[in-house]
XYZ file of C-alpha atoms in Angstrom:
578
model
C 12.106 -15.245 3.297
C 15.232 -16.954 1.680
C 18.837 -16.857 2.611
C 19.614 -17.653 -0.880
C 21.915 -15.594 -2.817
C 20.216 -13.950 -5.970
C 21.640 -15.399 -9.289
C 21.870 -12.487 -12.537
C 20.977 -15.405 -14.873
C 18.986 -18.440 -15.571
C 20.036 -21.745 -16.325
C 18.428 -23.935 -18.753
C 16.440 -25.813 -16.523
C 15.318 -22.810 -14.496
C 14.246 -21.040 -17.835
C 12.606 -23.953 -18.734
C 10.719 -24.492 -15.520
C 9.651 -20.608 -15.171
C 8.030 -20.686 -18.704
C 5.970 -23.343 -18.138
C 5.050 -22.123 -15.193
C 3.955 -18.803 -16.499
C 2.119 -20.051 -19.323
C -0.171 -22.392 -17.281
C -0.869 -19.647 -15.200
C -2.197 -17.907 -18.217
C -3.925 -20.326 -20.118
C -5.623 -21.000 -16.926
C -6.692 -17.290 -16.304
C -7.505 -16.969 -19.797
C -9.811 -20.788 -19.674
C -11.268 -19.099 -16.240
C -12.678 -15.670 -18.266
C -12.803 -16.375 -21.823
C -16.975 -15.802 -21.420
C -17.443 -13.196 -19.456
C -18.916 -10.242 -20.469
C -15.978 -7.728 -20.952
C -14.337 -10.302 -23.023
C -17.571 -10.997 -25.315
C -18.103 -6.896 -25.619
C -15.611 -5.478 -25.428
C -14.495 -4.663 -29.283
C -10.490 -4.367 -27.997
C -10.409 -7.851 -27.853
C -12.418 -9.057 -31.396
C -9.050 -9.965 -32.709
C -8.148 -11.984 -29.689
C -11.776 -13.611 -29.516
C -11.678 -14.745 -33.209
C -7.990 -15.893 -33.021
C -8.671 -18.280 -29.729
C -11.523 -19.899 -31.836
C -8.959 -21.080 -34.092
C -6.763 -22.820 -31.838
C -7.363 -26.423 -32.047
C -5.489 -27.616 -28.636
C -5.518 -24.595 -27.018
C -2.243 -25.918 -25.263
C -0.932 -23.229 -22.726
C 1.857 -22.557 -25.390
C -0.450 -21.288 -28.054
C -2.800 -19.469 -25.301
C 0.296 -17.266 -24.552
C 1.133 -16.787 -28.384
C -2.317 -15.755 -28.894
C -2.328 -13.185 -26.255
C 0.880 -11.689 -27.301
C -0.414 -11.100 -30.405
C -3.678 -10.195 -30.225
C -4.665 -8.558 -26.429
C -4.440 -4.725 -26.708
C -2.711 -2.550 -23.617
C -5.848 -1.505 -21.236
C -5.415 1.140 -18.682
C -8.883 1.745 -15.996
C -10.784 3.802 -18.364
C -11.256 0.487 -20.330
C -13.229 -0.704 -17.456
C -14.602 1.977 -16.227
C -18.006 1.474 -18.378
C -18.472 -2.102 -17.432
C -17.983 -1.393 -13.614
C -20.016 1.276 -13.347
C -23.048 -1.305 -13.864
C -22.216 -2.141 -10.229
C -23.230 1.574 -9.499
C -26.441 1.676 -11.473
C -29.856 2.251 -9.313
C -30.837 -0.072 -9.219
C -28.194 -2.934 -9.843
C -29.366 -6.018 -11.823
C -28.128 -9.441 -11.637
C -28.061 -9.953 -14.947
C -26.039 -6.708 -16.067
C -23.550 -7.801 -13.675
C -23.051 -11.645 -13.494
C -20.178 -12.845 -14.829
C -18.834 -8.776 -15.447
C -15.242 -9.258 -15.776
C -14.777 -12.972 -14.184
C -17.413 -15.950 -13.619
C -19.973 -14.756 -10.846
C -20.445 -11.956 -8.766
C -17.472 -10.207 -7.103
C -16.846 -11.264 -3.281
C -16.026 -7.467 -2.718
C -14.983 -4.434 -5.125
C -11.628 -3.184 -4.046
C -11.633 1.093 -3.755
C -7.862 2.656 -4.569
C -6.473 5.270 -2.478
C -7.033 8.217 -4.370
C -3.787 9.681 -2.733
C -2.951 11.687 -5.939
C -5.525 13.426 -5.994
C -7.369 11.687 -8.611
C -10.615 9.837 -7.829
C -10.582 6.300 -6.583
C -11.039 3.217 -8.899
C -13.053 0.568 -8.234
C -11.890 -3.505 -8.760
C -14.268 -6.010 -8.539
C -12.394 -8.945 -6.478
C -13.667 -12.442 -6.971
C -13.659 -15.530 -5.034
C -9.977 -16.780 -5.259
C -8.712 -16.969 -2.043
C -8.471 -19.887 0.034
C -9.131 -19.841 3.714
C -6.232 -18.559 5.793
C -3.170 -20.568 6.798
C -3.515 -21.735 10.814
C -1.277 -19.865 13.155
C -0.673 -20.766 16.889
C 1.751 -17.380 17.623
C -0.478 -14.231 18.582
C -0.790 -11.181 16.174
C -2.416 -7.732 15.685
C -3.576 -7.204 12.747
C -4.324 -3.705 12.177
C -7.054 -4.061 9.407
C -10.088 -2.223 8.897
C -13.185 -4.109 8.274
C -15.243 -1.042 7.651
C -17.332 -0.395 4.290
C -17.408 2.446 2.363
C -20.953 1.443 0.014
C -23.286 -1.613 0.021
C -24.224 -3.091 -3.052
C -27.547 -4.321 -3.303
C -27.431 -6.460 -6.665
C -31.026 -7.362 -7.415
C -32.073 -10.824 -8.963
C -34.943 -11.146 -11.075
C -36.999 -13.007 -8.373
C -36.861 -10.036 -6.612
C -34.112 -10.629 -3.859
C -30.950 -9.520 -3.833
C -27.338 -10.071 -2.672
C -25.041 -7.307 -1.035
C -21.551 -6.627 -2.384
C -19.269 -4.080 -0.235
C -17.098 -1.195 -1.486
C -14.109 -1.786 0.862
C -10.006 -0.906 0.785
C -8.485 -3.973 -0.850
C -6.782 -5.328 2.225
C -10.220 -5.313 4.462
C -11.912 -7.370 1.673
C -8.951 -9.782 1.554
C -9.152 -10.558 4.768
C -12.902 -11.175 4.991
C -12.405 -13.243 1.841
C -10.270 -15.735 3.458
C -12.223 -15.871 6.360
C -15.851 -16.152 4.941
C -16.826 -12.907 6.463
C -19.949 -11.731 4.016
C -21.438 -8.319 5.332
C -24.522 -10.670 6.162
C -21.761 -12.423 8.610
C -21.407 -9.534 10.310
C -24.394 -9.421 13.471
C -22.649 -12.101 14.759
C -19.068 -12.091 13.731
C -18.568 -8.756 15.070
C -19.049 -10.304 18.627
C -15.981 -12.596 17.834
C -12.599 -12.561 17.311
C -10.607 -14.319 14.542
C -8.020 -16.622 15.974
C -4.722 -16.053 17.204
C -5.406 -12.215 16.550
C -5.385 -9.692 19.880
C -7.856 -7.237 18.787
C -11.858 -8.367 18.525
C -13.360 -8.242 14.918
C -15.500 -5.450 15.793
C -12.022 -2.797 16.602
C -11.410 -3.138 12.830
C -15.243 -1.156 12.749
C -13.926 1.863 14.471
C -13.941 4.948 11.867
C -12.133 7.042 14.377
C -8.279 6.773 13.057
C -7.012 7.733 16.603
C -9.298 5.776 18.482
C -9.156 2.618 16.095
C -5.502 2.402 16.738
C -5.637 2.742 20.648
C -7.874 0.325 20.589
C -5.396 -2.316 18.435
C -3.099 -0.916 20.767
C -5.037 -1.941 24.417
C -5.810 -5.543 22.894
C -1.996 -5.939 22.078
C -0.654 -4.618 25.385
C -2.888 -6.911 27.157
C -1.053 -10.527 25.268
C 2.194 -10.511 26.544
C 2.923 -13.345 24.142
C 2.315 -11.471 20.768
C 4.457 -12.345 18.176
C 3.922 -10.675 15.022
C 2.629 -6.757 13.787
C 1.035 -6.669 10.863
C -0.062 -2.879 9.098
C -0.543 -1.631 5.772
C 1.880 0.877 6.179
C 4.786 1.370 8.471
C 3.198 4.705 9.566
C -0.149 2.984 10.433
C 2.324 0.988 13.163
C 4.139 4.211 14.060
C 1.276 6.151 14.880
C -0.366 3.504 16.971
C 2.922 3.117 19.402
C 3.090 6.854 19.293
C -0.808 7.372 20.171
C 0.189 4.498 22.848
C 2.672 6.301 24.266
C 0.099 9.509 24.748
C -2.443 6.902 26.146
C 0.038 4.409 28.231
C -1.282 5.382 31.639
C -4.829 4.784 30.305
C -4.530 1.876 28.426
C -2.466 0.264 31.885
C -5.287 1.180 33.806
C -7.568 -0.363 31.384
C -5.660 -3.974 31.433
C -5.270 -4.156 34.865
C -9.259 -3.667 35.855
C -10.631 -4.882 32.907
C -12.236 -1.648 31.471
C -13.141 -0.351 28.105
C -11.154 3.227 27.582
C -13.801 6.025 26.808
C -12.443 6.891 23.557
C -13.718 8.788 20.701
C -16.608 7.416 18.339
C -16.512 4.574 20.037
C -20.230 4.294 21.790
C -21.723 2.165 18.962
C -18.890 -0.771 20.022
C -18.550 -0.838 23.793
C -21.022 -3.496 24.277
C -18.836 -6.486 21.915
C -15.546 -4.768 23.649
C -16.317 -4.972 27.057
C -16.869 -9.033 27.301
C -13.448 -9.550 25.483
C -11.222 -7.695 28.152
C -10.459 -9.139 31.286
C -8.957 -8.100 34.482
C -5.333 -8.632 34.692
C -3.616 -6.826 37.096
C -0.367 -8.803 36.927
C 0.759 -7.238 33.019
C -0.983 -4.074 34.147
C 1.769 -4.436 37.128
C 4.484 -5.743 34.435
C 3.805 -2.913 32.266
C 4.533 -0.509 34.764
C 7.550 -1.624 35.245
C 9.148 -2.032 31.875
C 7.839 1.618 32.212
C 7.711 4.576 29.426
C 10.825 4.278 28.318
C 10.392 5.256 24.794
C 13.908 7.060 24.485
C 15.709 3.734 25.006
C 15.743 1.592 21.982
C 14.099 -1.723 21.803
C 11.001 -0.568 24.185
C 8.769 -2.836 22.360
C 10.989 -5.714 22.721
C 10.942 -5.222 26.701
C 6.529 -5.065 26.113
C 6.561 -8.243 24.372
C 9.430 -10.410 24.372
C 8.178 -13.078 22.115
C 7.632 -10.324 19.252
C 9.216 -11.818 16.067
C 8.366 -9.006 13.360
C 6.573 -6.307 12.263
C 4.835 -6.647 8.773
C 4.344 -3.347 6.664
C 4.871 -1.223 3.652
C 8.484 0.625 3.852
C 9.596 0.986 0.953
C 9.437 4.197 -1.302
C 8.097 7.097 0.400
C 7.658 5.086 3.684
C 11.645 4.203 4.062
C 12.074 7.391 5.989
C 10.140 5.394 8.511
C 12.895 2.498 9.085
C 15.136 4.040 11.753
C 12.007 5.593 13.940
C 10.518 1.989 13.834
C 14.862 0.058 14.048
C 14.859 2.897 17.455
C 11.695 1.151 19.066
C 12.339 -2.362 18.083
C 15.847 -3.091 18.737
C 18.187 -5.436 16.810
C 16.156 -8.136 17.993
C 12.857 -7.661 16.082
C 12.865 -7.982 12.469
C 11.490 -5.554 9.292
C 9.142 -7.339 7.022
C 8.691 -5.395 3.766
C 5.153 -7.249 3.050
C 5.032 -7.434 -0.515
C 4.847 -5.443 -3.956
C 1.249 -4.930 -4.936
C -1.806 -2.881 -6.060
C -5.519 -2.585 -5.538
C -5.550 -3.866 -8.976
C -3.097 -7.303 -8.604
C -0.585 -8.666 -6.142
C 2.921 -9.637 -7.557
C 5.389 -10.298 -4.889
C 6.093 -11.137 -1.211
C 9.124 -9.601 0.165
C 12.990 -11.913 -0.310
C 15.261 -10.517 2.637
C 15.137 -8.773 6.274
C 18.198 -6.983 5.239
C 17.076 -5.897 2.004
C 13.324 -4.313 2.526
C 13.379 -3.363 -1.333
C 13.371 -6.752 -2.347
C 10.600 -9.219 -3.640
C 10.266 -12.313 -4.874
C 7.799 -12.826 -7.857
C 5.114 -14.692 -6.545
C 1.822 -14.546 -8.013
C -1.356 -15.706 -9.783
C -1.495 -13.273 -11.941
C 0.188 -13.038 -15.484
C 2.646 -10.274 -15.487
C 4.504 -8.807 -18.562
C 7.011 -5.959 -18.288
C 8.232 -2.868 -20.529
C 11.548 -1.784 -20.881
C 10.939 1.591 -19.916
C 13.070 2.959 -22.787
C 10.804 1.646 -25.277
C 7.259 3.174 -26.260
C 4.280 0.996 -24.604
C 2.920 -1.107 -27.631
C 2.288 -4.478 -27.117
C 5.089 -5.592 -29.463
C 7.690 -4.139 -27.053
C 6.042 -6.168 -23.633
C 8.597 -8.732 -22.451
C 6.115 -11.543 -22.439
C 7.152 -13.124 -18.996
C 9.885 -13.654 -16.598
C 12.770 -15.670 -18.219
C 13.536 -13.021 -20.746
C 13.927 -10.016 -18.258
C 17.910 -8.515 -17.599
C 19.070 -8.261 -14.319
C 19.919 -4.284 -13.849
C 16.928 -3.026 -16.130
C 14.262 -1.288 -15.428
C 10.707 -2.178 -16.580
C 7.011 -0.654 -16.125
C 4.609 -3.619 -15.058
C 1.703 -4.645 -17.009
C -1.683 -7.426 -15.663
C -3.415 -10.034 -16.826
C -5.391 -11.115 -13.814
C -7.597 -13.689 -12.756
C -10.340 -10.878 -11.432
C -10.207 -9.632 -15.216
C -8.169 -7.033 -16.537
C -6.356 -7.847 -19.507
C -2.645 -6.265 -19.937
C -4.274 -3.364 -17.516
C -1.175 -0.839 -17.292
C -0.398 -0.268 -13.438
C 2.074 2.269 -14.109
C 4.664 0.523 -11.577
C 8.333 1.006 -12.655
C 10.466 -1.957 -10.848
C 13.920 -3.401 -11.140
C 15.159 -6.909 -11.724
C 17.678 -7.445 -9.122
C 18.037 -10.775 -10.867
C 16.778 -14.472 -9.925
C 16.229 -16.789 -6.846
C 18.592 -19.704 -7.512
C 15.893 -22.481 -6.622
C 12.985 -21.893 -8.700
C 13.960 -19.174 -11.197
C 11.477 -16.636 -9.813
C 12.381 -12.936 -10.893
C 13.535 -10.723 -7.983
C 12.070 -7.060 -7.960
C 13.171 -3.598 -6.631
C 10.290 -1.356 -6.258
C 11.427 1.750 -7.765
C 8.575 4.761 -8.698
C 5.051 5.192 -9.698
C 5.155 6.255 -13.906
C 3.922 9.877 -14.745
C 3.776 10.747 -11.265
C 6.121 13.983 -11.303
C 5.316 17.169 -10.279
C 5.691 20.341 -12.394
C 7.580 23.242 -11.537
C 7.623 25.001 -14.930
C 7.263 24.147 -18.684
C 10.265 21.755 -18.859
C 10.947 21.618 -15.170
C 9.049 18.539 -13.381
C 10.655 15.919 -11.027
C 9.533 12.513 -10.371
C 9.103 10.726 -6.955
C 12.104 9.458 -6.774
C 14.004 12.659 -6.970
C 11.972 14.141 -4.482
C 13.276 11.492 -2.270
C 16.577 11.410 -2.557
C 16.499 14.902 -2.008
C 15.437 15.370 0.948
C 17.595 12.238 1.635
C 20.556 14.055 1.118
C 19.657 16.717 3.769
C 19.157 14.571 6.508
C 23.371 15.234 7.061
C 22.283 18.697 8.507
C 18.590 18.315 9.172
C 17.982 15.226 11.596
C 16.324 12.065 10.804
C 13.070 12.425 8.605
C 9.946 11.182 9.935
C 7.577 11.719 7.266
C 7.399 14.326 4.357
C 5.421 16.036 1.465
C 6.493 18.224 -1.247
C 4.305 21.971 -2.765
C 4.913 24.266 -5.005
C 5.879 27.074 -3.484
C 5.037 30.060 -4.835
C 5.348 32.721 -1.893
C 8.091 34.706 -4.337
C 8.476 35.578 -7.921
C 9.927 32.512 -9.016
C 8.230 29.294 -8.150
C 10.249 26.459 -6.049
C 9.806 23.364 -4.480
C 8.485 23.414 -0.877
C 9.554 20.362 1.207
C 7.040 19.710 4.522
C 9.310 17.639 7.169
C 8.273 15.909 10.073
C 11.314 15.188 12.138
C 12.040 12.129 14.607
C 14.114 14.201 16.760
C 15.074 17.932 17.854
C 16.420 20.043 14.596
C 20.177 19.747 14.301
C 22.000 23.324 15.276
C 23.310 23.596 11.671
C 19.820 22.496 9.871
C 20.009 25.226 7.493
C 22.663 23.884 5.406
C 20.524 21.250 4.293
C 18.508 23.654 1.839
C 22.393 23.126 -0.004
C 22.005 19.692 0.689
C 18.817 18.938 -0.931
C 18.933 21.686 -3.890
C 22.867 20.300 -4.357
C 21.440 16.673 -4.757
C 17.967 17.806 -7.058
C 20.427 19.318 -9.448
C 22.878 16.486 -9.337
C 20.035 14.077 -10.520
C 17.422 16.456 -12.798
C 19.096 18.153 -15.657
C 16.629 20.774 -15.734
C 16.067 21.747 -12.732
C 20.213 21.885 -12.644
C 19.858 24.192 -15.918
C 16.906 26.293 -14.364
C 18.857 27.074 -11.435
C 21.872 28.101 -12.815
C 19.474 30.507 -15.736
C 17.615 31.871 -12.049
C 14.485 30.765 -13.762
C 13.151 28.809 -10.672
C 13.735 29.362 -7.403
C 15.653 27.540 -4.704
C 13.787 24.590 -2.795
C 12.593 25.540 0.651
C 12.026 23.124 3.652
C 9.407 23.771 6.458
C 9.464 21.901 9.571
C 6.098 21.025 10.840
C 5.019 20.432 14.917
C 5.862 16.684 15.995
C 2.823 14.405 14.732
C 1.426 16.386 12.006
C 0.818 13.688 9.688
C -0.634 11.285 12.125
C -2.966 14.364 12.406
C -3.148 14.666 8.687
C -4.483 10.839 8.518
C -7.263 11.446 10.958
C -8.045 14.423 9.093
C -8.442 12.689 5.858
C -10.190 9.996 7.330
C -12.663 11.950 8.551
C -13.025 14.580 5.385
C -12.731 11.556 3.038
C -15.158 8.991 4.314
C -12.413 6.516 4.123
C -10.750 3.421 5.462
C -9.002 4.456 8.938
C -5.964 2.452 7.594
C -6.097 3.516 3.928
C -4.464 6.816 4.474
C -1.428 7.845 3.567
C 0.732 11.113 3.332
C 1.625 11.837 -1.126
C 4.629 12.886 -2.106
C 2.891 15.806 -4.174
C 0.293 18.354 -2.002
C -1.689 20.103 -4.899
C -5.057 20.872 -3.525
C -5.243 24.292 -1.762
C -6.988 22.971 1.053
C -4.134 20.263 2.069
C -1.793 23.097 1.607
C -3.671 25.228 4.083
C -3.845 22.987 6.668
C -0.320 22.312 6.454
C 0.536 25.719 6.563
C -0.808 26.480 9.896
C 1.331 23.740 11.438
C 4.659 25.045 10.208
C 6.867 25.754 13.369
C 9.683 26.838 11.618
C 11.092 27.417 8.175
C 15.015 27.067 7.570
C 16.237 29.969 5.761
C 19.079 30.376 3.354
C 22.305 32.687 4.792
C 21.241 35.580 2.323
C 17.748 35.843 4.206
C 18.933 35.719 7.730
């Protein structure tokens, strides 16, 4: 984190000192895959291949020109055909070594798939170096589950296993070592200065995965940091502790493994790692459930520093829920700004959570996202971007994708005065809009702000997902709130609210409403912890990561929309229908 104020523009020795930079990084990404096979076969980059044969020096200067010119715009589909070797039966060494970087993967990275579209798969190679020493106490609320085992044969007949895993569980076993063939053993261990045993983070159950986090942390009084892929991973587990707090006491003070749900196959590696300790059982009873009174989790652990997550975008709704339980005392980190694909930045402020620094090794190139995507209109690196603009993010990474298109949109919020790094706003996923009508779609964003703007009349929102509804003759939008608190006596005014704001920022939807061509958004309040229940739905249905889940902004499959439907407790109604 830096106290630094941003600068809008570079000097001449920051310029200077930010291109080198960024074209040693990718001269040395490009030196690290020039052989592999995607580079070799793939006919997109002939021109590229023949031109780097011509360089005499190859200096990192005349790497970078030579990409400019000559590396096409990829998007997955590129890859697809070369990483679906991995899925061949049965997988050969030699259709796989060296794939898209020097080796075999250490793990292959699955996406969320929280569009709706299926999940890509990244093969992740061995770049990370072993994790930085720590003497301050954290849980870390990371799956180490699988989804798929590998078995990549080699031509003497054995073979090697690479997992399918989420990104951040294969990240983490990276920098520790942990192979799957590391696992009989490791899973009786735990990782140090972490609460929660290796083998919690093997718990599919989402509920019972995070009470179990949630024992291991209540039992170290001296914890000190959080750390979550998304805010509402944290938010559920102090809410499912809250459900569970006379249990979990009871289980720190004699020592005792909780009987919880899918949790048999586990006990046994659990049960050693839990003492009796009837003093913070004692202390715990004290401080008491006092969830109503802000900074409860300050009064649990005292020593608590901050909590680590995802809250930006959809997730800032979550900020004053997690502010209420904190107090002033503990402090917000944003994480970072990243993708299964590539990491880019770590977050620059505690009072800005929208705010990252540029810190990578990957090579990044952006898009002015007024200009078609060609790559004659990428902004080849960092000291030529404009504070204010907006640009769509485009990868050249050491795992191997070559100007892959991640469909980010961010904002440069300008420069941090000591090294010249560019400082990012996340702003919205590209093409992700949802359409009402020919001619009427709204992006993320929108959605966003507009249920924002009815927060006035409706009550802090908790969480929230967005339908078409189409229970009348003309189709609307249908918001799904989850509320912190009780419903606000005057709620209904914030169907104004939102539909006021949505045709204050969309054009169309402004000129749709006014020709009575669409109808008027509604809002649906759902029964308090819906989408924790949604997550340990999905989990289950999905056969996915129990901290992968999250809640889209868009609902279009019918059976989402079902379920969600039969948790509705109340539906705000405009003055005309009462």
């Amino acid at each position: 984190m830096s106290s630094q104020t941003p600068i809008t523009t570079l000097s001449p020795e920051l310029r200077t000192r930010l291109k080198e930079h960024t074209e040693a990084l990718l001269a040395e990404i490009i030196n690290t895959n020039l052989q592999t096979r995607f580079v070799q076969e793939f006919d997109g980059l002939k021109k590229f291949r023949d031109a780097i044969k011509q360089l005499k020096d190859r200096s990192a200067h005349e790497v970078l020109e030579c990409h400019r010119d000559c590396v096409p715009i990829t998007n997955y589909g590129t890859y697809e055909p070369f990483i679906s070797r991995f899925l061949a039966e049965p997988c050969r060494e030699e259709d796989v070594q060296d794939l898209l970087s020097p080796g075999l993967p250490f793990f292959i990275a699955k996406s969320s798939g929280t569009s709706g579209k299926a999940a890509k798969l990244f093969p992740k190679y061995h770049h990370l170096v072993g994790a930085p020493p720590s003497r301050k106490k954290a849980c870390h609320i990371t799956s180490m589950t699988y989804l798929r085992v590998i078995d990549v044969i080699r031509n003497e007949g054995e073979s090697t296993k690479v997992i399918v895993t989420i990104s951040s569980s294969g990240r983490v076993r990276m920098q520790h070592g942990l192979g799957i063939e590391k696992d009989p053993e490791m899973i009786k261990t735990t990782l140090p200065d972490t609460t929660s045993p290796i083998v919690v983070g093997h718990i599919r159950n989402y509920r019972s995965y995070l009470l179990m986090h949630a024992l291991f942390a209540l039992a170290e009084e001296e914890l000190a940091f959080f750390y979550a892929i998304y805010s509402t991973l944290f938010l559920d587990l102090i809410m499912f502790m809250e459900e569970e707090w006379l249990t979990l006491l009871n289980s720190i003070e004699n020592g005792t493994i909780p009987d919880l749900e899918d949790t048999h196959h586990v006990r046994e590696y659990l049960e050693p790692k839990l003492l009796p300790n009837p003093p913070r059982a004692q202390k715990l009873r004290e401080i008491g459930e006092s969830k109503a009174d802000p900074g409860w989790l300050f009064r649990i652990w005292p020593q608590l520093e901050q909590v680590v997550c995802v809250v930006t975008g959809l997730f800032a709704t979550t900020v004053p829920k997690m502010r209420h339980y904190l107090g002033p005392e503990i402090l917000i980190n944003s994480k970072a700004i990243g993708a299964s694909e590539g990491y880019i930045g770590v977050s620059y402020s505690f009072t800005d959570l929208n705010l990252f620094k540029l810190a990578t090794k990957e090579f990044i190139e952006y898009l002015d996202i007024t200009k078609d995507p060609s790559p004659a209109n990428l902004v080849p690196a960092g000291w030529q971007l404009e504070t204010g603009r907006k640009y769509e993010v485009f990868l050249t990474t050491r795992d191997g994708l070559w100007r892959y298109r991640l469909e980010d949109v961010i904002e440069v919020a300008g420069f941090d005065p000591v090294d010249g790094m560019p400082l990012l706003r996340y702003v919205e996923r590209l093409n992700r809009d949802l359409r009402l009508s020919a001619g009427v779609s709204i992006t993320e964003t929108q959605i966003i702000a507009g249920i924002l703007a009815g927060q006035k009349s409706l009550g802090k929102v908790k969480e929230f997902t967005v339908i078409i509804d189409e229970r009348a003759s003309l189709r609307r939008f249908g918001y799904f709130v989850e509320l912190q608190d009780a419903l606000k006596p005057n709620a209904h005014l914030a169907l104004h609210e939102v539909r006021d704001e949505l045709r204050r920022i969309n054009y169309n939807v402004d000129l749709n409403l006014s020709d009575k061509t669409t109808g008027e958004p509604t809002i649906r309040i759902l029964k308090p912890g819906t989408f924790s229940e949604y997550r340990q739905w999905r989990v289950g249905i999905a056969n996915t990561a129990a901290g992968q889940t999250k809640v889209p902004v868009f609902v279009t499959d019918e059976a989402t929309k079902e379920w969600l439907k039969e948790r509705v407790m109340h539906e705000l109604l405009y003055p005309a229908e009462d």
